[in-house]
Amino acid sequence: MAASTTQEPVKTQQKCVAIFALLCCFAVLLVLIFSSVDIWWDDEDGITEENCSRNCRIMLVENVPEDLYLPVEFRGHLSLSVGIRTLLNQAKQSVEVVSPVWNLKAQDVENVPSRDKEGRLLFQQLLSLKSRGVKLKIASSLTNSAELKTLAADSAEVHFVNMTALTRGRLQSSFMVVDRRHFYMGSADMDWRSFSKRKELGVLVYNCSCLALDLHRVFSFYWQLHDRDYIPSIWSKRVSALYGRHEALELQLNTTSATAYVSTSPDVFCPKDRTRDIEAIHQVIQSAQSFVFISVTDYLPLVNRSFRGTTVTRYWSLIDDVIREAVVLRRVRVRLLVSFWTKTHPLTFNFLTSLKSLCLYLHNCSLEVKFFRLREQKSGVQLGLNHNKYIVTDSAFYIGSHDWVGSDFALNAGVGLVVMMRNSLADGGATILEQMKGAFQRDWTSHYAKSLLGSKEEQRKSRNWKQEDVL
Ligand SMILES: *[C@@H]1O[C@H](CO)[C@@H](O)[C@H](O)[C@H]1NC(C)=O
Ligand SMILES: *[C@@H]1O[C@H](CO)[C@@H](O)[C@H](O)[C@H]1NC(C)=O
Ligand SMILES: *[C@@H]1O[C@H](CO)[C@@H](O)[C@H](O)[C@H]1NC(C)=O
Ligand SMILES: *[C@@H]1O[C@H](CO)[C@@H](O)[C@H](O)[C@H]1NC(C)=O
Ligand SMILES: *[C@@H]1O[C@H](CO)[C@@H](O)[C@H](O)[C@H]1NC(C)=O
Ligand SMILES: *[C@@H]1O[C@H](CO)[C@@H](O)[C@H](O)[C@H]1NC(C)=O
């Protein structure tokens, strides 16, 4: 009797311990799962997909260096520095910035007296956000930037994304989200050169919380990679895409109806439903009816892959393919404006010549290539580099962070914006497209744009031309 009464409590005690242990395991498991899935969320300011704004304003912003003699009428676009300054002045709560470079104050000012004036002003403006009660958040893959250290010491929250560990690439995206309502996207970095001596093109989008919210999610994606050395296999819902290739956001851009979405790269940086940059580029080129104008700094369809410790270089056809198809099978007119500068890879000429030769003996086939080139100054400073990265067609545009180099798409984190107009250029009313096309035509017809030399003899000349430049 006595034995059984003492045994009963012992048994229940054991049961309790077992259940408790199980519960503990379960709790630990839950914590583990959620810590890899979710970041501890700040809310999205009460703006949701249901009540966000799609009645947006869009402006083209450009930086055209003073040394470039381009027709005056096209300088009428809002200048990049004024545009960014106005955007930051709108901020009431938060500013989120991603940039591959933080170099707003020139280190080598002797070479370029006061050319970093705009960069310095922007840096001051970022520092002054705190006094207005605006939170500044920065995601970056830079480990040793003096400017980021200054900003972090002052007020900015900086999250480090170890791209070396994640993809062996760089964080190449460049954008700015203000109050999750307005944003900037374009070729300019947080680099003083972007505001003085480099040619840049981008867009400012105002009162557009739907699209800004999606871009904010791209930012959140980087944000939660802070100090991680692996990419989680399960993602929080808060970083998945709101819109994409198959489900684009329908919106108003000024007075025009359009659809839009944000794309990203590389593949491992694309959570569920996020369209990849390369798919976005395909869609924009494939949807063109009459023309595709492309302006990029570098064009090199090669990709470096690491294989058993050695680097193997392979042909990367993903963009070449879709251009060839558009030119030959759909007879879409293609113009490619590539920069000619000290870092132009010699094979660029071969790949572009090959593309061009596609139209030999074909009627209505048009693929033209030109190099945008400026003589360097005696000081060796590269002036007027065309740093643009966009495509404009008769019905859509794409602005991205990558040059058209295979390795960039494979390794570097980038972001792109696709806007497709309901009415094409031909139907009128597509103002932003007209402006972008105008900017392209201005560059294309300027005397800085030189045709790709065709014959062997001329190609040889172009090699010399290049060597001369490098030396
Ligand atoms: C949007 O909806 C959410 C929840 O449905 C609500 O909390 C928020 O206040 C709304 N925001 C606006 C600007 O109406
Ligand atoms: C980034 O990751 C690499 C590889 O895992 C590591 O060697 C490096 O120390 C990390 N960098 C920082 C700043 O943590
Ligand atoms: C955005 O909306 C606000 C309020 O509706 C308005 O005051 C402001 O002028 C708009 N901004 C632009 C650039 O249209
Ligand atoms: C591939 O790697 C080689 C050497 O590591 C380098 O010279 C070349 O520029 C790289 N190519 C690309 C496309 O990144
Ligand atoms: C080629 O151009 C001519 C006149 O420019 C046009 O009539 C014809 O339809 C075009 N053919 C194709 C296949 O686009
Ligand atoms: C859109 O509207 C804004 C402000 O109303 C204006 O500044 C901008 O130039 C317009 N954009 C286009 C492409 O017409």
Coordinates of C-alpha atoms and ligand atoms in Angstrom, one line a residue:
M1 CA 0.0 0.0 0.0
A2 CA 2.6 2.4 1.2
A3 CA 4.8 1.6 -1.8
S4 CA 2.1 2.3 -4.3
T5 CA 1.2 5.7 -2.8
T6 CA 4.9 6.8 -3.0
Q7 CA 5.2 5.4 -6.5
E8 CA 2.2 7.3 -7.8
P9 CA 3.7 10.8 -7.2
V10 CA 7.1 9.7 -8.5
K11 CA 5.4 8.6 -11.8
T12 CA 3.5 11.8 -12.2
Q13 CA 6.6 13.7 -11.4
Q14 CA 8.5 11.8 -14.2
K15 CA 5.6 12.5 -16.5
C16 CA 5.8 16.2 -15.7
V17 CA 9.5 16.3 -16.3
A18 CA 9.1 14.5 -19.6
I19 CA 6.3 16.9 -20.7
F20 CA 8.2 19.8 -19.5
A21 CA 11.3 18.7 -21.5
L22 CA 9.2 18.2 -24.6
L23 CA 7.7 21.6 -24.2
C24 CA 11.2 23.1 -23.8
C25 CA 12.4 21.3 -27.0
F26 CA 9.4 22.5 -28.8
A27 CA 9.9 26.1 -27.7
V28 CA 13.6 26.0 -28.6
L29 CA 12.6 24.6 -32.0
L30 CA 10.1 27.4 -32.5
V31 CA 12.6 30.0 -31.5
L32 CA 15.1 28.5 -33.9
I33 CA 12.7 28.4 -36.8
F34 CA 11.5 31.9 -36.3
S35 CA 14.9 33.4 -35.6
S36 CA 16.0 32.2 -39.0
V37 CA 12.7 33.3 -40.6
D38 CA 11.7 36.5 -39.1
I39 CA 13.5 39.6 -38.1
W40 CA 12.1 41.4 -35.1
W41 CA 9.8 43.6 -37.1
D42 CA 9.3 47.2 -37.0
D43 CA 5.8 47.6 -38.5
E44 CA 5.3 48.8 -42.0
D45 CA 3.8 52.1 -40.7
G46 CA 0.2 50.9 -41.1
I47 CA 0.5 51.0 -44.8
T48 CA -0.5 47.7 -46.4
E49 CA -0.9 46.3 -49.9
E50 CA -4.6 47.1 -49.5
N51 CA -4.4 50.8 -48.7
C52 CA -1.2 51.8 -50.2
S53 CA -1.1 54.6 -52.8
R54 CA -0.8 53.9 -56.6
N55 CA -1.3 57.4 -57.7
C56 CA 2.3 58.3 -58.3
R57 CA 4.4 61.1 -59.7
I58 CA 7.6 60.2 -61.6
M59 CA 10.5 62.3 -62.6
L60 CA 13.6 61.6 -64.7
V61 CA 16.8 62.7 -63.0
E62 CA 20.2 63.0 -64.7
N63 CA 23.6 64.0 -63.9
V64 CA 25.3 65.4 -67.0
P65 CA 28.9 66.5 -66.3
E66 CA 29.7 70.1 -67.1
D67 CA 32.5 69.0 -69.4
L68 CA 30.1 67.3 -71.8
Y69 CA 28.8 69.4 -74.6
L70 CA 25.3 68.0 -75.1
P71 CA 22.4 69.9 -76.6
V72 CA 21.0 72.3 -74.0
E73 CA 17.3 71.5 -74.5
F74 CA 17.8 68.0 -73.0
R75 CA 19.5 69.3 -69.9
G76 CA 16.0 70.4 -68.9
H77 CA 15.5 67.3 -66.7
L78 CA 15.7 67.7 -63.0
S79 CA 19.3 67.5 -62.0
L80 CA 20.3 64.5 -59.9
S81 CA 21.6 66.5 -57.0
V82 CA 18.6 68.7 -56.8
G83 CA 16.3 65.7 -57.1
I84 CA 18.0 63.8 -54.3
R85 CA 18.1 66.8 -52.1
T86 CA 14.4 67.5 -52.6
L87 CA 13.6 63.8 -51.9
L88 CA 15.5 63.8 -48.6
N89 CA 13.8 67.1 -47.6
Q90 CA 10.4 65.2 -47.8
A91 CA 11.5 62.7 -45.2
K92 CA 9.5 62.7 -42.0
Q93 CA 10.2 59.3 -40.5
S94 CA 12.7 57.1 -42.2
V95 CA 15.3 57.1 -45.0
E96 CA 16.7 53.7 -46.2
V97 CA 19.8 53.7 -48.4
V98 CA 21.7 51.1 -50.2
S99 CA 24.8 51.9 -52.2
P100 CA 27.8 49.9 -53.4
V101 CA 30.1 52.9 -52.6
W102 CA 30.3 55.5 -49.9
N103 CA 32.6 58.1 -51.0
L104 CA 30.7 61.4 -51.0
K105 CA 33.8 63.4 -50.0
A106 CA 36.7 63.1 -52.4
Q107 CA 40.0 61.9 -51.0
D108 CA 42.0 63.3 -53.9
V109 CA 40.7 66.8 -54.1
E110 CA 43.9 68.3 -55.5
N111 CA 43.1 66.7 -58.8
V112 CA 39.6 67.9 -58.9
P113 CA 39.2 71.1 -56.9
S114 CA 35.7 71.6 -55.5
R115 CA 34.2 68.9 -57.7
D116 CA 32.9 67.1 -54.7
K117 CA 30.8 70.1 -53.6
E118 CA 27.5 68.3 -54.3
G119 CA 28.7 65.1 -52.6
R120 CA 29.6 67.0 -49.4
L121 CA 26.3 68.7 -49.3
L122 CA 24.5 65.4 -49.6
F123 CA 26.7 64.0 -46.8
Q124 CA 25.8 67.0 -44.6
Q125 CA 22.1 66.5 -45.4
L126 CA 22.3 62.8 -44.3
L127 CA 23.9 63.8 -41.1
S128 CA 21.2 66.4 -40.4
L129 CA 18.4 63.9 -40.7
K130 CA 18.7 63.1 -37.0
S131 CA 17.9 66.6 -36.0
R132 CA 14.6 66.4 -37.8
G133 CA 13.8 63.1 -36.1
V134 CA 14.3 61.0 -39.2
K135 CA 15.8 57.5 -38.9
L136 CA 18.6 56.8 -41.3
K137 CA 19.2 53.1 -42.1
I138 CA 21.9 51.9 -44.4
A139 CA 22.7 48.4 -45.7
S140 CA 26.2 47.9 -47.1
S141 CA 28.8 45.3 -47.9
L142 CA 31.6 47.7 -47.2
T143 CA 33.8 46.7 -44.2
N144 CA 36.0 49.7 -44.0
S145 CA 34.3 52.9 -45.1
A146 CA 35.2 56.0 -43.2
E147 CA 32.0 57.7 -44.2
L148 CA 29.8 54.8 -43.0
K149 CA 31.7 54.9 -39.7
T150 CA 31.0 58.6 -39.3
L151 CA 27.4 58.2 -40.1
A152 CA 27.1 55.2 -37.8
A153 CA 28.8 57.1 -34.9
D154 CA 26.4 60.0 -35.5
S155 CA 23.0 58.5 -35.9
A156 CA 22.6 56.1 -38.7
E157 CA 21.9 52.4 -38.2
V158 CA 24.2 50.5 -40.5
H159 CA 23.8 46.8 -41.2
F160 CA 26.7 44.9 -42.7
V161 CA 25.9 42.3 -45.4
N162 CA 28.8 40.0 -45.8
M163 CA 28.6 39.4 -49.5
T164 CA 31.9 37.6 -49.5
A165 CA 30.4 34.9 -47.3
L166 CA 27.0 34.9 -49.1
T167 CA 27.9 34.9 -52.8
R168 CA 31.5 36.0 -53.1
G169 CA 30.1 39.1 -54.8
R170 CA 29.3 42.7 -53.9
L171 CA 26.2 44.6 -52.8
Q172 CA 25.7 46.5 -56.1
S173 CA 22.2 47.8 -55.6
S174 CA 21.7 51.6 -55.4
F175 CA 18.4 53.0 -54.2
M176 CA 16.8 55.2 -51.5
V177 CA 13.4 54.7 -49.9
V178 CA 11.9 57.7 -48.0
D179 CA 9.0 57.1 -45.5
R180 CA 8.1 54.1 -47.5
R181 CA 6.3 56.5 -49.8
H182 CA 8.9 57.9 -52.2
F183 CA 12.0 56.5 -53.7
Y184 CA 15.0 57.0 -55.9
M185 CA 16.4 54.3 -58.2
G186 CA 19.2 54.7 -60.8
S187 CA 22.8 54.4 -61.7
A188 CA 24.2 57.0 -59.2
D189 CA 26.0 55.7 -56.1
M190 CA 26.8 57.6 -52.9
D191 CA 29.9 58.7 -54.6
W192 CA 30.9 62.3 -55.3
R193 CA 31.6 61.3 -58.9
S194 CA 27.9 60.5 -59.4
F195 CA 27.1 64.2 -58.7
S196 CA 29.8 65.8 -60.8
K197 CA 31.9 64.0 -63.4
R198 CA 29.9 60.9 -64.3
K199 CA 26.9 60.7 -66.5
E200 CA 24.0 59.2 -64.5
L201 CA 20.3 58.5 -65.1
G202 CA 17.6 57.5 -62.7
V203 CA 14.0 58.1 -61.6
L204 CA 12.4 59.7 -58.6
V205 CA 9.0 58.3 -57.7
Y206 CA 6.7 60.2 -55.3
N207 CA 3.6 59.4 -53.4
C208 CA 3.9 55.8 -54.5
S209 CA 3.7 53.7 -51.3
C210 CA 2.7 50.5 -53.1
L211 CA 5.9 50.4 -55.1
A212 CA 8.0 51.9 -52.3
L213 CA 6.7 49.2 -49.9
D214 CA 8.0 46.5 -52.3
L215 CA 11.4 48.2 -52.6
H216 CA 11.4 48.6 -48.8
R217 CA 11.0 44.8 -48.7
V218 CA 14.2 44.4 -50.8
F219 CA 15.8 46.7 -48.3
S220 CA 14.5 44.5 -45.4
F221 CA 15.9 41.5 -47.1
Y222 CA 19.4 43.0 -47.0
W223 CA 18.7 44.3 -43.5
Q224 CA 18.1 40.9 -42.0
L225 CA 21.2 39.4 -43.6
H226 CA 23.1 41.5 -41.0
D227 CA 26.2 39.6 -40.0
R228 CA 24.9 36.3 -41.3
D229 CA 27.2 34.1 -43.2
Y230 CA 24.5 32.0 -44.8
I231 CA 21.3 32.7 -46.6
P232 CA 18.3 31.2 -44.7
S233 CA 16.3 28.7 -46.7
I234 CA 13.0 29.9 -45.3
W235 CA 12.1 33.5 -45.6
S236 CA 9.7 35.7 -43.7
K237 CA 6.6 36.8 -45.5
R238 CA 7.8 40.4 -44.9
V239 CA 10.6 40.1 -47.5
S240 CA 8.7 38.2 -50.2
A241 CA 7.7 40.2 -53.3
L242 CA 4.4 42.1 -53.5
Y243 CA 4.5 42.4 -57.2
G244 CA 6.3 40.7 -60.1
R245 CA 6.5 39.8 -63.7
H246 CA 3.2 37.9 -63.7
E247 CA 1.5 40.1 -61.1
A248 CA 2.7 43.7 -61.8
L249 CA 1.3 46.6 -59.8
E250 CA -1.2 48.7 -61.7
L251 CA -0.5 52.3 -61.1
Q252 CA -0.8 55.9 -62.4
L253 CA 2.4 57.7 -63.3
N254 CA 1.4 61.3 -63.5
T255 CA -1.4 61.1 -66.0
T256 CA -0.4 57.8 -67.6
S257 CA -1.6 54.3 -66.7
A258 CA 1.2 51.8 -66.2
T259 CA 2.3 48.6 -64.6
A260 CA 5.4 48.2 -62.5
Y261 CA 7.5 45.9 -60.3
V262 CA 10.9 45.5 -58.7
S263 CA 13.3 42.7 -59.7
T264 CA 16.5 41.5 -57.9
S265 CA 19.6 39.4 -58.4
P266 CA 21.4 37.0 -57.9
D267 CA 19.1 34.0 -57.7
V268 CA 19.8 33.3 -54.1
F269 CA 18.6 36.8 -53.3
C270 CA 15.2 36.2 -54.8
P271 CA 12.7 35.1 -52.2
K272 CA 9.5 33.5 -53.3
D273 CA 7.7 35.4 -56.1
R274 CA 10.5 37.9 -56.6
T275 CA 11.2 38.3 -60.3
R276 CA 14.9 38.0 -61.2
D277 CA 16.7 40.9 -62.9
I278 CA 17.4 38.8 -66.0
E279 CA 13.7 37.8 -66.3
A280 CA 12.8 41.5 -66.1
I281 CA 15.2 42.4 -68.8
H282 CA 13.8 39.6 -71.0
Q283 CA 10.3 40.8 -70.4
V284 CA 11.1 44.4 -71.4
I285 CA 13.0 43.4 -74.6
Q286 CA 10.4 40.8 -75.5
S287 CA 7.5 43.2 -75.2
A288 CA 9.1 45.7 -77.5
Q289 CA 7.2 46.2 -80.8
S290 CA 9.5 48.6 -82.8
F291 CA 12.7 49.5 -80.9
V292 CA 14.9 48.7 -77.9
F293 CA 17.5 51.3 -76.9
I294 CA 20.1 50.1 -74.4
S295 CA 22.6 52.2 -72.5
V296 CA 25.1 50.4 -70.3
T297 CA 28.7 51.0 -69.2
D298 CA 30.0 47.5 -69.9
Y299 CA 28.9 44.6 -72.1
L300 CA 30.5 41.3 -71.6
P301 CA 28.6 38.0 -72.0
L302 CA 31.0 36.0 -69.8
V303 CA 30.6 34.5 -66.4
N304 CA 33.3 33.3 -64.0
R305 CA 32.3 30.2 -62.1
S306 CA 34.3 28.6 -59.3
F307 CA 34.8 24.9 -60.0
R308 CA 36.9 22.7 -57.6
G309 CA 38.8 25.7 -56.4
T310 CA 39.7 27.0 -59.9
T311 CA 37.9 29.7 -61.8
V312 CA 36.3 28.7 -65.1
T313 CA 35.1 31.4 -67.5
R314 CA 32.1 30.5 -69.5
Y315 CA 30.0 32.1 -72.2
W316 CA 26.8 33.7 -70.7
S317 CA 24.1 33.9 -73.3
L318 CA 21.1 35.0 -71.4
I319 CA 21.0 38.6 -72.7
D320 CA 22.7 37.9 -76.1
D321 CA 19.9 35.4 -76.8
V322 CA 17.0 37.6 -76.3
I323 CA 18.6 40.5 -78.3
R324 CA 19.3 38.1 -81.2
E325 CA 15.7 36.9 -81.1
A326 CA 14.3 40.4 -81.1
V327 CA 16.5 41.6 -84.0
V328 CA 16.2 38.6 -86.3
L329 CA 12.9 37.1 -85.6
R330 CA 10.8 40.1 -84.7
R331 CA 12.7 42.7 -86.6
V332 CA 12.9 45.1 -83.7
R333 CA 15.4 47.9 -84.1
V334 CA 18.1 47.6 -81.4
R335 CA 20.7 50.3 -80.4
L336 CA 23.4 49.5 -77.9
L337 CA 25.4 52.4 -76.4
V338 CA 28.3 51.1 -74.4
S339 CA 31.0 53.1 -72.7
F340 CA 34.6 53.1 -73.9
W341 CA 36.9 53.6 -71.0
T342 CA 40.0 52.3 -69.3
K343 CA 38.2 49.2 -67.9
T344 CA 36.6 48.1 -71.2
H345 CA 37.4 44.4 -71.6
P346 CA 39.0 43.8 -75.1
L347 CA 36.6 40.9 -75.8
T348 CA 33.7 43.5 -75.7
F349 CA 34.6 44.4 -79.3
N350 CA 34.4 40.8 -80.5
F351 CA 31.1 40.0 -78.9
L352 CA 29.5 43.2 -80.1
T353 CA 30.9 42.7 -83.7
S354 CA 29.4 39.3 -83.6
L355 CA 26.0 40.7 -82.6
K356 CA 26.2 43.3 -85.3
S357 CA 27.0 40.8 -88.0
L358 CA 23.7 39.1 -87.4
C359 CA 21.9 41.6 -89.7
L360 CA 24.1 40.9 -92.7
Y361 CA 22.0 40.5 -95.8
L362 CA 18.7 40.7 -93.9
H363 CA 16.0 43.1 -94.8
N364 CA 14.6 45.4 -92.1
C365 CA 17.2 44.1 -89.7
S366 CA 18.8 46.8 -87.6
L367 CA 21.3 46.3 -84.8
E368 CA 23.6 49.3 -84.2
V369 CA 26.4 49.6 -81.6
K370 CA 28.1 52.8 -80.5
F371 CA 30.8 53.5 -78.0
F372 CA 30.4 56.6 -75.7
R373 CA 33.8 57.9 -75.2
L374 CA 35.6 60.9 -73.8
R375 CA 39.2 61.7 -74.0
E376 CA 40.8 61.6 -70.6
Q377 CA 42.3 64.7 -69.1
K378 CA 46.1 65.0 -68.7
S379 CA 45.6 64.3 -65.0
G380 CA 44.4 60.8 -65.9
V381 CA 41.0 61.5 -64.3
Q382 CA 38.3 59.7 -66.2
L383 CA 35.8 62.4 -67.1
G384 CA 32.3 62.0 -68.4
L385 CA 32.0 58.2 -68.0
N386 CA 28.6 57.1 -69.2
H387 CA 27.5 55.2 -66.1
N388 CA 23.9 54.7 -67.3
K389 CA 22.3 51.3 -66.9
Y390 CA 18.9 51.3 -68.6
I391 CA 16.7 50.0 -71.4
V392 CA 14.0 52.0 -73.0
T393 CA 11.6 50.6 -75.6
D394 CA 8.4 51.8 -77.3
S395 CA 6.3 50.7 -74.4
A396 CA 8.5 50.1 -71.3
F397 CA 11.7 50.9 -69.5
Y398 CA 14.0 49.1 -67.1
I399 CA 16.6 50.7 -64.8
G400 CA 19.0 48.4 -63.0
S401 CA 22.2 48.2 -61.0
H402 CA 24.2 45.9 -63.2
D403 CA 26.3 46.4 -66.2
W404 CA 25.6 43.7 -68.7
V405 CA 28.4 41.4 -67.5
G406 CA 27.5 37.8 -66.7
S407 CA 29.5 37.7 -63.5
D408 CA 27.7 40.7 -62.2
F409 CA 24.3 39.0 -62.5
A410 CA 25.6 35.8 -61.1
L411 CA 27.3 37.1 -58.0
N412 CA 26.4 40.7 -57.2
A413 CA 23.3 41.8 -55.4
G414 CA 21.3 44.2 -57.7
V415 CA 17.9 45.6 -58.1
G416 CA 15.9 46.7 -61.0
L417 CA 12.7 48.6 -61.8
V418 CA 10.4 47.7 -64.6
V419 CA 7.7 50.1 -65.8
M420 CA 5.4 49.2 -68.7
M421 CA 3.1 51.8 -70.1
R422 CA -0.5 51.0 -70.9
N423 CA -0.3 53.1 -74.0
S424 CA 2.8 52.9 -76.1
L425 CA 4.8 55.8 -77.3
A426 CA 3.0 55.8 -80.5
D427 CA -0.3 56.5 -78.8
G428 CA 1.2 59.5 -77.0
G429 CA 0.9 60.3 -73.3
A430 CA 3.9 58.2 -72.3
T431 CA 5.9 61.2 -71.1
I432 CA 8.5 59.4 -69.0
L433 CA 9.3 57.1 -71.9
E434 CA 9.6 60.1 -74.2
Q435 CA 12.0 61.8 -71.8
M436 CA 14.1 58.7 -71.5
K437 CA 14.1 58.0 -75.2
G438 CA 15.0 61.7 -75.7
A439 CA 18.0 61.3 -73.3
F440 CA 19.1 58.2 -75.2
Q441 CA 18.8 59.9 -78.6
R442 CA 20.8 62.9 -77.4
D443 CA 23.7 60.7 -76.3
W444 CA 23.4 58.5 -79.4
T445 CA 23.6 61.4 -81.8
S446 CA 26.2 63.3 -79.8
H447 CA 29.8 63.4 -81.1
Y448 CA 30.9 61.3 -78.1
A449 CA 29.2 58.3 -79.5
K450 CA 31.3 56.5 -82.1
S451 CA 30.2 53.6 -84.3
L452 CA 31.7 50.2 -83.8
L453 CA 34.3 49.8 -86.4
G454 CA 33.5 47.0 -88.7
S455 CA 36.4 45.7 -90.9
K456 CA 39.4 43.9 -89.6
E457 CA 41.6 46.8 -90.5
E458 CA 39.4 49.2 -88.5
Q459 CA 39.2 46.8 -85.6
R460 CA 42.9 46.8 -85.4
K461 CA 42.9 50.5 -85.4
S462 CA 40.4 50.4 -82.6
R463 CA 42.8 48.2 -80.6
N464 CA 45.5 50.8 -81.0
W465 CA 43.0 53.4 -80.1
K466 CA 42.3 51.5 -77.0
Q467 CA 45.9 50.9 -76.0
E468 CA 46.7 54.5 -76.5
D469 CA 44.0 55.2 -74.1
V470 CA 45.1 52.8 -71.4
L471 CA 48.7 53.9 -71.5
Ligands
LIG1 C1 -4.1 50.6 -43.7 O1 -4.7 49.4 -43.2 C2 -4.1 49.1 -41.9 C3 -4.7 47.7 -41.5 O2 -5.6 47.3 -42.3 C4 -4.4 50.2 -40.9 O3 -3.8 49.8 -39.6 C5 -3.8 51.5 -41.4 O4 -4.1 52.5 -40.5 C6 -4.3 51.8 -42.8 N1 -3.5 52.9 -43.2 C7 -4.0 54.0 -43.9 C8 -3.0 55.0 -44.3 O5 -5.1 54.1 -44.1
LIG2 C1 32.8 37.7 -44.1 O1 32.8 36.3 -44.4 C2 34.1 35.8 -44.7 C3 34.0 34.3 -45.1 O2 33.1 33.7 -44.3 C4 35.0 35.9 -43.5 O3 36.3 35.5 -43.8 C5 35.1 37.4 -43.1 O4 35.8 37.6 -42.0 C6 33.7 38.0 -43.0 N1 33.9 39.5 -42.8 C7 33.4 40.1 -41.8 C8 33.7 41.6 -41.7 O5 32.8 39.6 -40.9
LIG3 C1 2.3 63.9 -52.7 O1 1.1 64.0 -52.0 C2 1.0 65.1 -51.1 C3 -0.3 65.0 -50.4 O2 -1.3 64.3 -51.1 C4 1.1 66.4 -51.9 O3 1.0 67.5 -51.0 C5 2.4 66.4 -52.7 O4 2.5 67.6 -53.5 C6 2.6 65.2 -53.5 N1 3.9 65.2 -54.1 C7 4.2 65.2 -55.4 C8 5.6 65.2 -55.8 O5 3.3 65.3 -56.2
LIG4 C1 37.1 36.3 -64.6 O1 38.2 36.1 -63.8 C2 39.4 36.5 -64.4 C3 40.6 36.2 -63.5 O2 40.2 35.8 -62.3 C4 39.4 38.0 -64.6 O3 40.5 38.5 -65.3 C5 38.2 38.3 -65.5 O4 38.0 39.7 -65.7 C6 36.9 37.7 -64.9 N1 35.8 37.8 -65.9 C7 34.6 38.3 -65.6 C8 33.6 38.3 -66.7 O5 34.3 38.7 -64.5
LIG5 C1 10.2 45.8 -94.0 O1 10.1 47.2 -94.3 C2 9.1 47.5 -95.2 C3 9.1 49.0 -95.5 O2 9.9 49.7 -94.6 C4 7.7 47.1 -94.7 O3 6.7 47.3 -95.6 C5 7.7 45.6 -94.4 O4 6.5 45.2 -93.8 C6 8.9 45.2 -93.4 N1 9.0 43.8 -93.2 C7 9.0 43.2 -92.0 C8 9.2 41.7 -92.0 O5 9.0 43.9 -91.0
LIG6 C1 5.2 64.3 -63.2 O1 4.7 65.4 -62.4 C2 5.7 66.1 -61.7 C3 5.0 67.0 -60.6 O2 3.7 67.2 -60.9 C4 6.6 66.8 -62.7 O3 7.6 67.5 -62.0 C5 7.2 65.8 -63.6 O4 8.0 66.4 -64.6 C6 6.1 64.9 -64.3 N1 6.8 63.8 -65.0 C7 6.7 63.6 -66.3 C8 7.4 62.5 -66.8 O5 6.0 64.4 -67.0

